[in-house]
XYZ file of C-alpha atoms in Angstrom:
693
model
C -46.708 34.659 -11.332
C -44.033 34.075 -8.648
C -45.058 33.974 -5.012
C -44.033 37.006 -2.934
C -41.228 36.611 -0.397
C -41.821 37.409 3.262
C -39.792 40.621 2.858
C -41.960 41.732 -0.095
C -45.164 40.991 1.828
C -43.975 43.078 4.797
C -43.152 46.001 2.484
C -46.789 46.240 1.387
C -48.083 49.834 1.707
C -50.324 50.303 4.744
C -53.119 51.884 2.685
C -54.032 48.442 1.265
C -54.751 46.990 4.711
C -58.565 46.675 5.081
C -59.961 49.626 6.999
C -57.063 51.996 6.173
C -57.295 53.473 2.664
C -55.462 56.502 1.189
C -56.798 59.169 3.606
C -55.875 57.259 6.778
C -52.562 56.223 5.192
C -51.647 59.926 4.938
C -52.381 60.380 8.663
C -50.370 57.253 9.559
C -47.421 58.515 7.491
C -47.079 61.335 10.034
C -46.232 58.591 12.537
C -43.747 57.119 9.992
C -46.112 54.209 9.368
C -45.995 53.490 5.638
C -45.735 49.699 5.358
C -47.126 46.760 7.319
C -43.603 46.168 8.708
C -43.609 49.719 10.115
C -46.839 48.918 11.972
C -45.538 45.601 13.343
C -42.530 47.445 14.802
C -44.552 50.426 16.043
C -44.393 49.461 19.683
C -46.813 50.647 22.402
C -45.413 53.513 24.503
C -47.297 52.167 27.555
C -50.076 49.813 28.634
C -53.313 50.488 30.461
C -53.745 47.674 32.971
C -57.326 47.695 34.130
C -57.532 44.662 36.390
C -59.668 41.672 35.443
C -62.362 41.790 32.763
C -65.609 40.081 33.729
C -69.306 39.972 32.732
C -71.456 42.610 34.457
C -73.395 39.869 36.243
C -70.187 38.584 37.881
C -69.020 41.913 39.322
C -68.067 42.135 42.986
C -68.468 45.211 45.153
C -65.481 47.507 45.827
C -62.909 45.620 43.724
C -61.303 47.303 40.674
C -62.730 45.442 37.669
C -63.435 46.042 33.998
C -66.542 45.412 31.941
C -67.059 45.536 28.177
C -70.382 46.476 26.652
C -72.431 48.610 24.294
C -73.807 52.038 25.175
C -77.622 51.893 25.164
C -78.421 55.319 26.586
C -76.683 58.658 27.340
C -78.526 60.948 29.783
C -77.482 64.378 31.126
C -79.416 65.995 34.013
C -79.085 68.252 37.041
C -79.301 66.861 40.568
C -81.473 68.361 43.304
C -78.353 70.167 44.565
C -77.797 71.680 41.107
C -74.831 69.468 40.114
C -74.401 68.269 36.522
C -74.817 64.462 36.311
C -73.967 62.374 33.226
C -75.331 58.821 33.154
C -74.314 56.240 30.548
C -76.182 52.921 30.429
C -74.014 50.020 29.229
C -75.143 46.481 28.415
C -73.122 43.330 27.787
C -76.223 41.439 26.622
C -78.132 40.029 29.553
C -76.999 42.596 32.162
C -76.814 46.393 32.570
C -74.485 48.850 34.355
C -74.829 52.594 34.775
C -71.685 54.741 34.666
C -72.000 58.128 36.395
C -69.919 61.318 36.181
C -70.545 64.444 38.261
C -69.685 68.007 37.162
C -67.974 66.895 33.939
C -70.254 68.255 31.162
C -67.493 67.941 28.532
C -67.865 64.146 28.682
C -71.352 64.345 27.148
C -69.876 64.679 23.636
C -67.597 61.643 24.049
C -70.400 59.071 24.103
C -73.085 57.974 21.654
C -75.537 55.099 21.483
C -74.169 51.906 19.916
C -70.555 52.652 20.932
C -68.540 49.801 22.457
C -66.571 50.695 25.582
C -64.468 49.165 28.304
C -65.139 50.683 31.742
C -62.783 50.206 34.674
C -63.502 51.102 38.296
C -65.199 50.059 41.530
C -68.851 49.001 41.171
C -71.735 49.041 43.667
C -75.117 47.312 43.393
C -77.825 49.972 43.839
C -81.513 49.812 42.984
C -81.396 46.518 41.078
C -78.424 47.664 38.931
C -74.647 47.876 39.080
C -73.311 51.453 39.204
C -69.761 52.713 38.572
C -68.901 56.296 39.535
C -66.192 58.034 37.477
C -64.839 54.898 35.764
C -61.873 54.968 33.401
C -63.136 54.655 29.806
C -61.645 53.075 26.698
C -63.583 53.424 23.446
C -63.281 50.120 21.560
C -63.147 49.542 17.832
C -65.998 47.685 16.181
C -65.499 43.980 16.821
C -62.667 44.630 19.320
C -63.107 42.378 22.326
C -60.071 42.549 24.620
C -59.617 39.182 26.291
C -57.719 40.989 29.044
C -57.720 44.470 30.543
C -54.143 45.193 29.388
C -54.585 47.606 26.498
C -51.695 48.998 24.407
C -51.311 52.798 24.325
C -49.640 54.128 21.153
C -48.182 57.518 20.245
C -50.863 59.438 18.295
C -51.108 62.232 15.767
C -53.952 64.560 14.823
C -56.729 62.785 12.941
C -56.552 59.345 14.552
C -57.786 58.102 17.899
C -56.387 55.399 20.136
C -59.131 52.869 19.401
C -58.773 53.406 15.629
C -55.015 52.853 15.738
C -55.464 49.758 17.928
C -57.879 48.320 15.380
C -55.383 48.860 12.513
C -52.505 47.369 14.525
C -54.625 44.337 15.500
C -55.533 43.709 11.859
C -51.881 43.969 10.769
C -50.662 41.717 13.590
C -53.310 39.073 12.828
C -52.616 39.089 9.071
C -48.865 39.647 8.880
C -47.026 38.696 12.111
C -46.452 35.144 10.842
C -44.461 36.524 7.889
C -41.759 37.870 10.232
C -38.568 35.859 9.836
C -36.440 35.273 12.910
C -32.864 36.523 12.661
C -31.705 34.169 15.425
C -31.301 30.425 14.791
C -33.814 28.325 16.804
C -31.210 26.781 19.111
C -29.685 30.212 19.890
C -33.146 31.618 20.633
C -34.062 28.778 22.973
C -30.672 28.891 24.695
C -31.137 32.620 25.467
C -34.808 32.425 26.439
C -36.077 34.547 23.542
C -39.637 34.320 22.205
C -40.040 33.497 18.482
C -40.400 36.761 16.544
C -44.048 36.312 15.367
C -45.137 35.404 18.895
C -43.209 38.355 20.379
C -44.918 40.708 17.878
C -48.365 39.450 18.866
C -47.654 39.649 22.591
C -46.000 43.072 22.657
C -49.068 44.596 20.990
C -51.804 42.590 22.720
C -50.453 40.958 25.882
C -52.652 39.082 28.376
C -50.834 40.873 31.228
C -47.943 43.262 31.917
C -45.467 40.455 32.692
C -46.015 38.970 29.225
C -45.697 42.416 27.627
C -42.311 42.812 29.360
C -41.192 39.365 28.153
C -42.101 40.276 24.564
C -40.387 43.661 24.906
C -37.219 41.994 26.191
C -37.064 39.966 22.971
C -37.010 43.113 20.809
C -34.628 45.028 23.101
C -32.175 42.122 23.151
C -32.260 41.826 19.353
C -31.698 45.557 18.835
C -28.745 45.705 21.236
C -27.297 42.401 20.033
C -27.261 43.617 16.409
C -25.316 46.728 17.499
C -22.836 44.640 19.501
C -22.360 42.224 16.597
C -21.518 45.203 14.356
C -18.988 46.470 16.901
C -17.492 43.008 17.412
C -17.191 42.322 13.656
C -15.471 45.630 13.070
C -13.173 45.003 16.002
C -12.318 41.515 14.694
C -11.637 42.901 11.218
C -9.390 45.554 12.707
C -7.443 42.976 14.709
C -6.831 40.983 11.514
C -5.812 43.952 9.354
C -2.365 44.489 10.943
C -1.686 47.720 9.064
C -0.437 49.990 11.863
C 3.255 50.709 12.457
C 4.561 48.912 15.593
C 5.842 51.628 17.969
C 7.295 49.812 21.006
C 8.369 51.636 24.159
C 11.954 50.872 25.156
C 13.673 51.661 28.457
C 15.676 54.361 26.658
C 12.528 56.009 25.213
C 10.818 55.822 28.626
C 13.782 57.491 30.390
C 13.919 60.294 27.780
C 10.198 60.986 28.147
C 10.263 61.021 31.952
C 13.080 63.573 31.941
C 10.676 65.997 30.223
C 7.899 65.585 32.825
C 8.068 68.083 35.716
C 6.278 65.718 38.127
C 5.896 62.017 38.927
C 2.881 60.131 37.565
C 0.009 58.685 39.618
C -0.518 54.881 39.734
C -3.582 55.284 37.444
C -1.540 57.258 34.895
C 1.209 54.604 35.001
C -1.346 51.835 34.402
C -2.944 53.730 31.491
C 0.499 54.287 29.923
C 1.265 50.555 30.286
C -1.965 49.656 28.433
C -1.501 52.297 25.711
C 2.154 51.492 24.986
C 1.387 47.748 24.901
C -1.199 48.489 22.166
C 1.172 50.768 20.238
C 3.881 48.079 20.168
C 1.673 45.878 17.961
C 1.040 46.061 14.225
C -2.716 46.142 14.917
C -4.056 49.720 15.153
C -4.743 50.717 18.749
C -8.357 51.705 19.391
C -8.408 52.792 23.014
C -10.648 55.049 25.080
C -8.915 56.968 27.887
C -11.391 57.955 30.583
C -10.585 60.089 33.579
C -12.174 62.577 35.914
C -11.711 66.328 35.547
C -8.082 67.221 36.334
C -6.881 63.595 36.542
C -4.012 64.212 34.095
C -5.185 62.670 30.818
C -3.203 65.187 28.725
C 0.109 64.021 30.224
C -0.729 60.410 29.337
C -1.604 61.482 25.775
C 1.671 63.439 25.471
C 3.574 60.347 26.634
C 1.964 58.353 23.783
C 2.800 61.167 21.323
C 6.465 61.072 22.393
C 6.628 57.288 21.885
C 5.377 57.779 18.300
C 7.816 60.648 17.653
C 10.715 58.585 19.055
C 10.039 56.154 16.193
C 10.123 58.979 13.600
C 6.328 58.952 13.212
C 3.993 61.923 13.358
C 1.125 62.455 15.805
C -2.106 64.469 15.587
C -4.063 65.747 18.586
C -7.615 66.806 17.736
C -9.988 68.861 19.896
C -13.631 69.730 19.129
C -13.273 73.532 19.354
C -10.640 76.061 18.394
C -10.375 77.482 21.928
C -9.716 73.991 23.310
C -7.235 73.175 20.516
C -5.294 76.345 21.375
C -5.421 75.476 25.100
C -4.063 72.000 24.305
C -1.322 73.451 22.160
C -0.232 75.805 24.950
C -0.274 72.969 27.534
C 1.675 70.638 25.218
C 4.047 73.472 24.322
C 4.883 73.969 28.006
C 5.407 70.225 28.576
C 7.642 69.913 25.500
C 9.554 73.179 26.061
C 12.855 71.320 26.512
C 12.269 68.695 23.812
C 13.188 68.620 20.138
C 9.632 67.786 19.096
C 8.637 69.979 16.129
C 5.061 71.062 16.679
C 2.427 73.336 15.164
C -1.174 74.433 15.597
C -3.653 73.789 12.765
C -7.049 75.454 13.202
C -9.516 77.142 10.867
C -8.558 80.651 11.944
C -4.905 80.522 10.811
C -3.660 83.154 8.311
C -3.454 81.581 4.803
C 0.371 81.830 4.608
C 0.833 80.173 8.019
C -1.651 77.420 7.131
C 0.091 76.723 3.795
C 3.475 76.558 5.518
C 2.145 74.164 8.208
C 0.595 71.867 5.577
C 3.817 71.833 3.587
C 5.954 70.966 6.618
C 3.443 68.269 7.659
C 3.541 66.582 4.235
C 7.346 66.817 4.106
C 7.763 65.227 7.559
C 9.229 68.421 9.037
C 6.588 68.464 11.815
C 6.303 65.767 14.489
C 3.085 66.881 16.165
C 0.097 68.859 14.950
C -2.597 70.046 17.368
C -5.899 71.257 15.958
C -9.615 70.948 15.285
C -11.382 69.131 12.456
C -9.222 71.314 10.198
C -6.819 68.340 10.488
C -9.221 66.096 8.560
C -10.069 68.590 5.814
C -9.052 68.290 2.170
C -5.449 69.126 1.475
C -4.032 67.872 4.786
C -1.390 65.210 4.096
C 0.853 63.510 6.633
C 4.296 62.195 5.839
C 4.160 59.310 8.319
C 1.201 59.438 10.690
C 1.589 57.025 13.618
C -0.824 58.229 16.322
C -4.086 60.162 16.470
C -5.309 61.465 19.828
C -8.936 62.638 19.781
C -10.061 64.691 22.766
C -13.706 65.120 23.759
C -14.617 62.298 21.399
C -18.410 62.526 21.666
C -18.315 66.023 20.132
C -16.868 64.673 16.887
C -19.134 63.132 14.270
C -18.278 59.604 13.139
C -17.494 60.910 9.652
C -14.962 63.471 10.914
C -13.148 60.843 12.935
C -13.125 58.362 10.071
C -11.625 60.891 7.638
C -8.250 60.456 9.347
C -8.059 56.907 8.019
C -7.077 58.360 4.695
C -4.346 60.474 6.275
C -1.440 58.124 5.536
C -0.968 54.539 6.764
C -3.449 53.320 9.369
C -2.457 55.079 12.632
C -3.028 54.105 16.259
C -6.028 55.839 17.853
C -6.369 57.153 21.388
C -9.696 58.720 22.330
C -9.945 60.918 25.443
C -13.131 62.092 27.132
C -13.197 65.162 29.355
C -15.722 63.618 31.718
C -16.354 59.945 32.501
C -18.890 58.131 30.337
C -21.603 55.970 31.961
C -20.778 52.271 31.786
C -23.727 51.358 29.528
C -22.730 54.034 26.997
C -19.127 52.840 27.092
C -20.401 49.380 26.076
C -22.531 50.745 23.219
C -21.287 54.008 21.704
C -17.654 53.074 22.419
C -18.162 49.310 22.403
C -15.335 48.517 19.991
C -12.711 50.454 21.966
C -10.521 49.086 24.751
C -10.834 51.238 27.870
C -8.203 52.737 30.196
C -9.358 54.568 33.310
C -7.541 57.196 35.398
C -9.244 57.213 38.783
C -7.168 59.279 41.218
C -6.208 62.953 40.989
C -2.571 64.124 41.072
C -1.190 64.694 44.613
C -1.933 68.117 46.094
C -5.227 68.608 44.239
C -7.873 69.772 46.706
C -11.592 69.086 46.204
C -13.713 72.117 45.293
C -16.228 73.327 47.882
C -19.582 73.483 46.096
C -22.599 75.530 47.188
C -26.157 75.578 45.825
C -27.698 78.999 46.441
C -30.992 80.770 45.888
C -31.142 84.372 44.594
C -31.652 85.547 48.205
C -28.117 84.468 49.136
C -26.349 86.625 46.525
C -25.097 89.377 48.847
C -23.441 86.843 51.140
C -21.717 85.054 48.210
C -20.455 88.245 46.542
C -18.966 89.436 49.840
C -17.034 86.145 50.085
C -16.067 86.385 46.366
C -14.650 89.933 46.862
C -12.722 88.901 49.986
C -10.948 86.119 48.056
C -10.198 88.434 45.116
C -8.593 90.916 47.525
C -6.377 88.056 48.737
C -5.053 87.788 45.151
C -7.263 85.016 43.767
C -9.080 85.173 40.395
C -12.544 83.944 39.423
C -15.114 83.089 36.770
C -18.752 84.093 36.401
C -20.462 81.619 34.056
C -23.813 82.422 32.414
C -25.890 80.401 29.928
C -26.371 83.038 27.187
C -24.147 85.323 25.092
C -26.800 88.006 24.525
C -29.840 89.109 26.481
C -32.993 87.090 25.777
C -36.736 87.669 26.122
C -36.655 85.876 29.470
C -35.705 88.266 32.300
C -34.783 85.243 34.474
C -31.938 84.159 32.164
C -28.563 85.853 32.568
C -26.402 86.750 29.573
C -22.680 87.575 29.324
C -23.492 91.138 28.250
C -25.914 91.815 31.116
C -23.827 90.065 33.788
C -20.647 91.886 32.693
C -22.403 95.267 32.771
C -24.101 94.651 36.149
C -20.963 93.335 37.861
C -18.725 96.109 36.487
C -21.118 98.740 37.799
C -22.081 96.845 40.970
C -20.704 93.986 43.073
C -17.266 93.797 41.383
C -16.710 97.430 40.364
C -13.325 97.617 42.155
C -11.890 94.709 40.087
C -10.676 94.186 36.524
C -13.298 92.312 34.481
C -13.344 90.900 30.950
C -15.746 88.702 29.005
C -15.237 85.737 26.683
C -17.779 83.766 24.657
C -18.122 81.565 21.579
C -18.971 84.396 19.160
C -15.619 86.157 19.603
C -12.859 85.567 17.073
C -10.038 83.188 18.015
C -7.639 86.133 18.351
C -10.010 88.017 20.689
C -10.518 84.936 22.878
C -6.786 84.179 22.932
C -5.954 87.733 23.943
C -8.447 87.711 26.858
C -7.355 84.235 28.032
C -3.680 85.272 27.890
C -4.335 88.358 30.003
C -6.390 86.286 32.471
C -3.601 83.696 32.719
C -1.033 86.467 33.311
C -3.130 87.963 36.144
C -4.065 91.161 34.275
C -7.776 90.261 34.629
C -9.358 89.412 37.996
C -12.713 88.023 36.859
C -13.742 86.395 33.594
C -17.444 86.642 32.698
C -18.108 83.873 30.198
C -20.355 81.217 28.750
C -19.431 77.532 28.969
C -16.524 78.099 26.531
C -14.364 77.599 29.645
C -15.993 74.209 30.227
C -12.991 72.138 29.140
C -9.242 72.411 29.339
C -8.830 75.997 30.614
C -6.008 75.874 33.145
C -5.398 78.930 35.354
C -4.158 77.674 38.767
C -4.772 81.003 40.533
C -8.473 81.055 39.533
C -10.227 79.456 42.504
C -13.670 81.113 42.436
C -16.647 80.319 40.218
C -20.176 81.694 40.139
C -22.620 79.795 37.890
C -25.817 81.661 36.997
C -28.997 79.764 35.956
C -27.262 76.506 36.869
C -30.389 74.543 35.902
C -29.589 75.362 32.243
C -26.410 73.245 32.304
C -26.083 69.456 32.213
C -24.527 67.665 35.170
C -21.384 66.662 33.262
C -21.058 70.259 32.034
C -21.378 71.638 35.575
C -18.724 69.180 36.763
C -16.461 70.286 33.903
C -16.954 73.948 34.807
C -16.174 73.258 38.453
C -12.963 71.542 37.324
C -11.615 74.937 36.239
C -11.199 76.029 39.889
C -9.289 73.009 41.183
C -6.057 73.495 39.252
C -3.689 74.893 41.895
C -2.620 74.777 45.545
C -5.568 76.849 46.891
C -9.018 75.413 47.726
C -11.598 76.128 44.998
C -15.094 77.499 45.684
C -18.015 77.089 43.270
C -21.464 78.569 43.880
C -24.364 77.583 41.602
C -27.353 79.955 41.616
C -30.727 78.609 40.602
C -34.416 79.255 41.027
C -35.250 75.918 39.381
C -38.568 74.439 40.389
C -38.594 71.181 38.402
C -37.876 67.992 40.319
C -35.340 66.837 37.709
C -33.351 70.097 37.943
C -33.294 69.956 41.740
C -32.082 66.342 41.722
C -29.339 67.174 39.230
C -28.129 70.254 41.125
C -28.216 68.541 44.524
C -26.120 65.704 43.073
C -23.677 68.330 41.758
C -23.435 69.936 45.191
C -23.032 66.639 47.077
C -20.737 64.672 44.737
C -17.303 65.487 43.344
C -16.673 62.035 41.802
C -17.130 62.405 38.042
C -17.776 58.679 37.516
C -20.632 58.742 40.042
C -22.055 61.948 38.539
C -21.969 60.415 35.047
C -24.202 57.551 36.193
C -26.583 59.935 38.017
C -26.833 62.201 34.937
C -27.416 59.183 32.702
C -30.210 57.888 34.956
C -31.899 61.329 35.071
C -31.553 62.461 31.446
C -30.813 59.352 29.383
C -28.369 58.983 26.487
C -30.228 61.134 23.962
C -29.557 64.232 26.046
C -25.956 63.367 26.887
C -24.918 62.346 23.365
C -27.268 63.504 20.627
C -27.810 60.798 17.983
C -26.400 63.111 15.323
C -23.233 63.484 17.359
C -22.513 59.834 17.946
C -23.603 58.853 14.435
C -25.633 55.747 15.361
C -29.181 55.148 14.110
C -31.690 55.752 16.932
C -32.988 52.749 18.852
C -36.582 51.722 18.147
C -37.268 50.220 21.553
C -34.094 49.828 23.616
C -33.604 52.319 26.445
C -30.002 52.281 27.625
C -30.965 53.460 31.124
C -33.762 50.954 31.671
C -32.117 48.123 29.726
C -28.540 48.285 31.001
C -28.582 44.626 32.156
C -29.824 43.451 28.735
C -27.140 45.629 27.078
C -24.407 43.819 29.024
C -25.920 40.413 28.246
C -26.250 41.224 24.530
C -22.654 42.438 24.391
C -21.340 39.262 26.056
C -23.347 37.008 23.723
C -22.511 38.965 20.539
C -18.784 39.004 21.186
C -18.804 35.246 21.927
C -20.687 34.628 18.679
C -18.184 36.646 16.633
C -15.318 34.794 18.306
C -16.755 31.482 17.122
C -17.861 32.812 13.698
C -15.845 36.023 12.982
C -17.682 37.280 9.890
C -21.012 35.553 10.669
C -20.310 33.417 7.590
C -22.088 30.267 8.812
C -25.363 29.695 6.893
C -27.440 29.746 10.104
C -26.124 33.260 10.834
C -27.033 34.612 7.374
C -30.046 36.629 8.534
C -28.102 38.050 11.480
C -25.337 39.136 9.125
C -27.837 40.785 6.742
C -29.466 42.651 9.615
C -26.104 43.905 10.926
C -25.088 45.170 7.467
C -28.473 46.766 6.813
C -28.544 48.625 10.137
C -24.875 49.501 10.709
C -22.968 48.733 7.506
C -22.711 52.361 6.404
C -21.960 53.742 9.847
C -19.214 51.266 10.651
C -17.587 51.191 7.240
C -16.639 54.792 7.854
C -13.870 54.148 10.331
C -12.604 52.266 13.321
C -13.127 54.872 15.985
C -16.527 55.431 17.600
């Protein structure tokens, strides 16, 4: 019979570990613990650090210490003053200690004779015995003798207690940790100060102190982030070698023709971004570039410039937006910019009449269209390009990886330009967008005035609405943004329906109101937005459908109801709608939020208009899972890495991974075999899908 490999040993079902069995295995499966490997990588969520552990006889008065012993007696009584007193006598062999709890009768059922416990607290010597009042208690498994007071705390599920899970983990670590094979070569590990994998596994579960636990954790965080960065770097290297994109160089003649179409001069940031983008497009390697800019910084103009370079070389371009309303907004903006050009353009969204859609597809395949603007309808079956040269993807984090990758099949490999409506925190740029080059537009176009932002309580409504009406009478327009389309069970939450009705009959009854929300058809939304743009509507009551891209320069007022229900980036996007023209914008966010996190977020919104700064604040408060759901960005979730807490390790791992791929592009060297296998196992499917995101 052949000996099992390390991988086969680690795949052993958890039920065969002594002390587990089929019934406990079912409970553990609810925690996704099915094999011994699952248990080894089931990391503590926290540690209980209980000071130093010492024999009862060596205790000192008034210092926080821990003792371990067996319960000999549990006694409940009433004091002379009528208070409930629970006494638990604990012995560590030669010595005794009494733990006391007052007015906590529920504790009586927690203890029984013969139980082993660790007690932590301040002890006093009274009446020939040590006494601890209200100590912290840890029930210990049979035979469990912590050598330190740093105990791991694991996520639990119904049917298993902390001490039982600790006992199972300890058994698995003792029996199987040595079978873990290191993915890093020894010299690499030593050079980067990483613990060997078996040692790291032992120390992250049962560390002697918190500093050691952190050192062990760093080993696993670094590995997780390094594997991701290696995947990004390998894909990037492969892309650089492929050389399949059409070279689309910018000439002086092309530049002059494009600038004649632009009704304004570009900012230094826009000029720099255009330099970087056109340098990429001139090569036969597909461009993979992320264009970041604050709200209203003029990213669309830069994208249109790139489109015109592609069209000048008789290639087609596609501009994709995540929603139909935004695709239509883009099309209208592009249409205005290209009004005096010969660029043949069309809109391609799901809501088109069948005859119009068929005609657009036909013209696209025949090369009779230069630019198509749309939603994911562009990547659906039946869409064929004649000669696709450039793909611009707006609001990239709202597209799934698979949708973005589908464009690879749309003709020869095109150049890719990804735009984000709000800045992305630096750590996320290095991870979720780690294989993209980055261009940043920092300053706003000349003449743009910052929006005045107010944070108001419900008691300040009358004052705000008086100001709102005064501005409307001066000829301005405004938005009222609410979190819900329809009324909900919660009376505190405002809906479009309720807000529209209340305002029409109350504060804004003398003005022309309309509502717009995500459940309306494209035609209905378009009609309302057109009337609003033309000044036929004074106030638009809406949900966050106006978050991105809506451009009505005369709209300078915004009321946001239940502001605590919106993310910081979303609030900043909404505010960007009232900074489009020559008049100062005013944005008032109403909230009765009581949570500390909501207050911090809303105060940052009030005090800061810099989108890059707000992105970092939002990231620190909410973390990446909230900002980009895992399903949206398409990456497997991290087991242990936390991109907020571990930003320094993320940068280090990126630097090291990219250097490694430079020296060994496909990780082909024998000593990198395990690294390569791990990269393919974790990210092979995700990153084979496409070169963007």
